[in-house]
Tab-separated table of C-alpha atoms in Angstrom:
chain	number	residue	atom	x	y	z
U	1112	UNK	CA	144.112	1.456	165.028
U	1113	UNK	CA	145.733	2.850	168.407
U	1114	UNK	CA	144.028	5.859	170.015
U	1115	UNK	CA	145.521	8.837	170.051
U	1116	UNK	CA	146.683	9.668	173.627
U	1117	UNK	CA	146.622	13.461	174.847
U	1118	UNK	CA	150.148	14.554	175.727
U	1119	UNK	CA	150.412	15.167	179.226
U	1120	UNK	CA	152.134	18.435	178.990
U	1121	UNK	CA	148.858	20.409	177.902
U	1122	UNK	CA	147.072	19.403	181.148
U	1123	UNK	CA	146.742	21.791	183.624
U	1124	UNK	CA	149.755	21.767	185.865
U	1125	UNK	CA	148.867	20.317	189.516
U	1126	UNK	CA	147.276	22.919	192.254
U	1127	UNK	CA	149.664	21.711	194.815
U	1128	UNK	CA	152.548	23.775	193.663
U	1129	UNK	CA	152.419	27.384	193.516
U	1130	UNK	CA	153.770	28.712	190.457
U	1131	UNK	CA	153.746	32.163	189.236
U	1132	UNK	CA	156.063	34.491	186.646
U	1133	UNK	CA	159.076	35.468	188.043
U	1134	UNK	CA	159.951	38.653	189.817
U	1135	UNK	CA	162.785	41.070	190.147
U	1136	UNK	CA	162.364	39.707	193.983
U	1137	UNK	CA	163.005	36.361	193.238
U	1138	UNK	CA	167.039	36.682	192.891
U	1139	UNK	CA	168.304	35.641	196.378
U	1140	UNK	CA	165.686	32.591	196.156
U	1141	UNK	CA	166.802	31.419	192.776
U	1142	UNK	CA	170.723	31.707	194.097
U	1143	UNK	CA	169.394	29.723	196.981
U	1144	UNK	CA	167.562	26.771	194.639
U	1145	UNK	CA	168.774	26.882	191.268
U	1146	UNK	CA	171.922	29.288	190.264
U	1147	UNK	CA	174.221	28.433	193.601
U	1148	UNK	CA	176.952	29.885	191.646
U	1149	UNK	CA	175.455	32.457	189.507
U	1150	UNK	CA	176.501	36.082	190.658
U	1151	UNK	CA	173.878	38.522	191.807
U	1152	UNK	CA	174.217	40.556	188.250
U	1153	UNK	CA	173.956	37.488	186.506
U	1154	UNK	CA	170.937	36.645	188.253
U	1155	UNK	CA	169.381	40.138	188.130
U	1156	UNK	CA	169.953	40.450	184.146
U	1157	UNK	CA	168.966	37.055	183.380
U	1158	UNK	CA	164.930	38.073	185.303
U	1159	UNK	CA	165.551	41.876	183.682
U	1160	UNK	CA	165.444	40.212	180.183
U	1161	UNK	CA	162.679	37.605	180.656
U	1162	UNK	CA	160.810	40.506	182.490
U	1163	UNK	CA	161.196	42.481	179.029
U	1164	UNK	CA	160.055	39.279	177.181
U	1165	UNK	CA	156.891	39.342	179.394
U	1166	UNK	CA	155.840	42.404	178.618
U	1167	UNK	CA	156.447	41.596	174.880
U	1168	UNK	CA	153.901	38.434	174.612
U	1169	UNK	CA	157.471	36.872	173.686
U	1170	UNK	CA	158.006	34.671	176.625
U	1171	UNK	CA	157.252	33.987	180.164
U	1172	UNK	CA	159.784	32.995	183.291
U	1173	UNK	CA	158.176	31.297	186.005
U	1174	UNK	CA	159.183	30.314	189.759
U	1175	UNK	CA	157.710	27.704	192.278
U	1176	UNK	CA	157.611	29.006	195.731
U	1177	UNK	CA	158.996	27.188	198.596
U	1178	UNK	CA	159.208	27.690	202.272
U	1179	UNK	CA	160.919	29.686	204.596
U	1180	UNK	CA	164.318	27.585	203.899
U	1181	UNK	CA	164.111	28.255	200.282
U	1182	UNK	CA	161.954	31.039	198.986
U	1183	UNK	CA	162.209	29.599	194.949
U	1184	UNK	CA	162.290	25.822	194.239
U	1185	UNK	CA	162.572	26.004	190.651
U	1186	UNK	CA	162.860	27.319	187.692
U	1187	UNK	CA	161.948	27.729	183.874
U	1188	UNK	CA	161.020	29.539	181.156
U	1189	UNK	CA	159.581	29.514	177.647
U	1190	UNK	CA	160.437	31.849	174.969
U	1191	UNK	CA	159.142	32.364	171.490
U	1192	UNK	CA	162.538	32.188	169.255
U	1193	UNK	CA	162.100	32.858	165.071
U	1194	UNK	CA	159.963	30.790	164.440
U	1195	UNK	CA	159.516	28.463	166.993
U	1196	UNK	CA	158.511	28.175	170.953
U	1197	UNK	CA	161.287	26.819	172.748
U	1198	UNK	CA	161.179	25.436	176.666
U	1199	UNK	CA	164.404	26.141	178.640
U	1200	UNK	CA	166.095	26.628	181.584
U	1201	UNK	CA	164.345	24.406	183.804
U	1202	UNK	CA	165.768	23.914	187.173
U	1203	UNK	CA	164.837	22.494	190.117
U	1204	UNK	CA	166.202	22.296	193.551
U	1205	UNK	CA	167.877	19.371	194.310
U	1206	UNK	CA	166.266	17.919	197.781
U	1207	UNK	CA	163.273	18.681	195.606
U	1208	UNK	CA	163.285	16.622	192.358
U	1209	UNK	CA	161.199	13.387	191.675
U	1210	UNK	CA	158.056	15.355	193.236
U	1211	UNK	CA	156.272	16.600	189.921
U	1212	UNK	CA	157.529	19.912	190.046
U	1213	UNK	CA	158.707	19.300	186.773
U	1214	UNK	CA	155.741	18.158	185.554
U	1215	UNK	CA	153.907	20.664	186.650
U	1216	UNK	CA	156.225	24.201	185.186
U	1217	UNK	CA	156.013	22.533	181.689
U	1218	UNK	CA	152.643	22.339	182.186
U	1219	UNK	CA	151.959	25.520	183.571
U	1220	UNK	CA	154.605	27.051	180.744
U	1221	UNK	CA	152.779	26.050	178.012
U	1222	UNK	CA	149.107	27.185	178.881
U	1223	UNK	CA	150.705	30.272	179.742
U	1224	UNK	CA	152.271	30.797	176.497
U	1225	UNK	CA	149.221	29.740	174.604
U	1226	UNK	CA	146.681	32.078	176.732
U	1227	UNK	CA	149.533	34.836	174.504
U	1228	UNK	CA	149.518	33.131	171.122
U	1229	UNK	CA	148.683	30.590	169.149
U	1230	UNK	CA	150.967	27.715	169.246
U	1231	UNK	CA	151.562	24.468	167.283
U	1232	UNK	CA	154.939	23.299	168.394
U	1233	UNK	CA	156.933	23.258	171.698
U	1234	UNK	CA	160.616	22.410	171.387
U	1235	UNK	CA	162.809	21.444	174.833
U	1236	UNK	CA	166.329	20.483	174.403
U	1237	UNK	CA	168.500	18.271	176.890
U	1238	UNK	CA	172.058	16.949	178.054
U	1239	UNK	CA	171.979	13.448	176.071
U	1240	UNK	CA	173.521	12.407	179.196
U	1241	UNK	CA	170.542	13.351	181.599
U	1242	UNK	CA	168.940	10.632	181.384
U	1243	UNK	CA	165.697	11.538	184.068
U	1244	UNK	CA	165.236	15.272	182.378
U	1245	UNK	CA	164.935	12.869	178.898
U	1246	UNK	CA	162.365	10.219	180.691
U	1247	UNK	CA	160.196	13.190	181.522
U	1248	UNK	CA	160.184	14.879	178.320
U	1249	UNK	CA	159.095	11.674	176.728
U	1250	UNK	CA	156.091	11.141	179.632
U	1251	UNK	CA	154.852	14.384	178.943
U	1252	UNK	CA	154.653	13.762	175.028
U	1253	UNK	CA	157.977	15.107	173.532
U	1254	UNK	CA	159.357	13.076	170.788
U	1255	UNK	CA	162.846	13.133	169.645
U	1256	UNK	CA	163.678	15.981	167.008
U	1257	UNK	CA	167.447	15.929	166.446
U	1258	UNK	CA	170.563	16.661	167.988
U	1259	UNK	CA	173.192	18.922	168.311
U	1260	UNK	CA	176.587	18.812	169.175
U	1261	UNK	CA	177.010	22.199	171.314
U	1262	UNK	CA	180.212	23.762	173.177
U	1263	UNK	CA	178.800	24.467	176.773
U	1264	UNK	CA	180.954	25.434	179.651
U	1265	UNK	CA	183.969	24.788	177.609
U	1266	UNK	CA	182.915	21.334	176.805
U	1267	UNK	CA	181.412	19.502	173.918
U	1268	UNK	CA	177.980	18.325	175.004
U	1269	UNK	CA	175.475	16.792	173.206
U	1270	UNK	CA	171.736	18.284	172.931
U	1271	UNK	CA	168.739	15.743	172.227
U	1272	UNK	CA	165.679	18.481	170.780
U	1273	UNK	CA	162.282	17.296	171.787
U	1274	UNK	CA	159.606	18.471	169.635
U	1275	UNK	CA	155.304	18.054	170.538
U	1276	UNK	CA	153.057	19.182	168.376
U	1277	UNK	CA	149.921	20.396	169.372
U	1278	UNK	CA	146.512	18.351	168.230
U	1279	UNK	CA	144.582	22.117	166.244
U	1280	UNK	CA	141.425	20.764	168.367
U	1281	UNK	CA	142.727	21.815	171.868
């Protein structure tokens, strides 16, 4: 019998990074990091909505600070959809990925999110064709769900849905 190994997405996220929900403020940083060619308005609307979600309990938006070059180095967000908890959105700064960042939002995401509700399953979804967002998912305990074939920027991608259940003990 194999043991059952505890998914690494529902430890605590590492105390290097500082994460933290996002603010209003953040705009210029995330246009800096993430959303190069996002407008201001886009940008502004996009943290207006996930600001309302906050306040809600429906979902949370959260930033990793960076230096003086780069106020924001990432993004992501998780958002309670229907009937399920969906993880989206993530983004982080090129000269910045491959350092656990990553790691370390999903993390912090999810015991956010369950500090609000209850949970029992996390869904992320992903470009079949990145392959390192994929590797990560499946490190952190994501299993494959199915797939979708979706129209985004004016092109037929397909989306591989990661699903993780959550063990009722934790």
């Amino acid at each position: 019998m194999q043991d059952y190994e505890y998914p690494r997405a529902l430890m605590l996220p590492d105390s290097v990074f500082t994460l933290r929900p996002v603010r209003m403020t953040d705009i210029d940083g995330l246009r800096c990091a993430c959303w190069r060619d996002k407008s201001v308005s886009y940008c502004a609307d996009r943290i207006r909505r996930m600001s309302q979600s906050q306040a809600r309990k429906q979902g949370l938006g959260v930033v990793v600070e960076g230096d003086a070059d780069c106020a924001v180095l990432a993004y992501g967000q998780i958002m309670r959809l229907a009937k399920r908890v969906e993880i989206s959105d993530l983004i982080v700064a090129e000269t910045h990925r491959s350092q656990g960042i990553g790691t370390a939002m999903i993390q912090y995401l999810i015991h956010e999110m369950r500090q609000m509700r209850q949970l029992t399953q996390i869904e992320i979804g992903v470009l079949v064709r990145n392959t390192r967002a994929l590797t990560l998912y499946r490190r952190l305990g994501f299993v494959n769900s199915y797939q979708l074939s979706l129209r985004i920027n004016k092109v037929r991608e397909t989306v591989q849905y990661l699903r993780l259940t959550i063990p009722a003990d934790t």
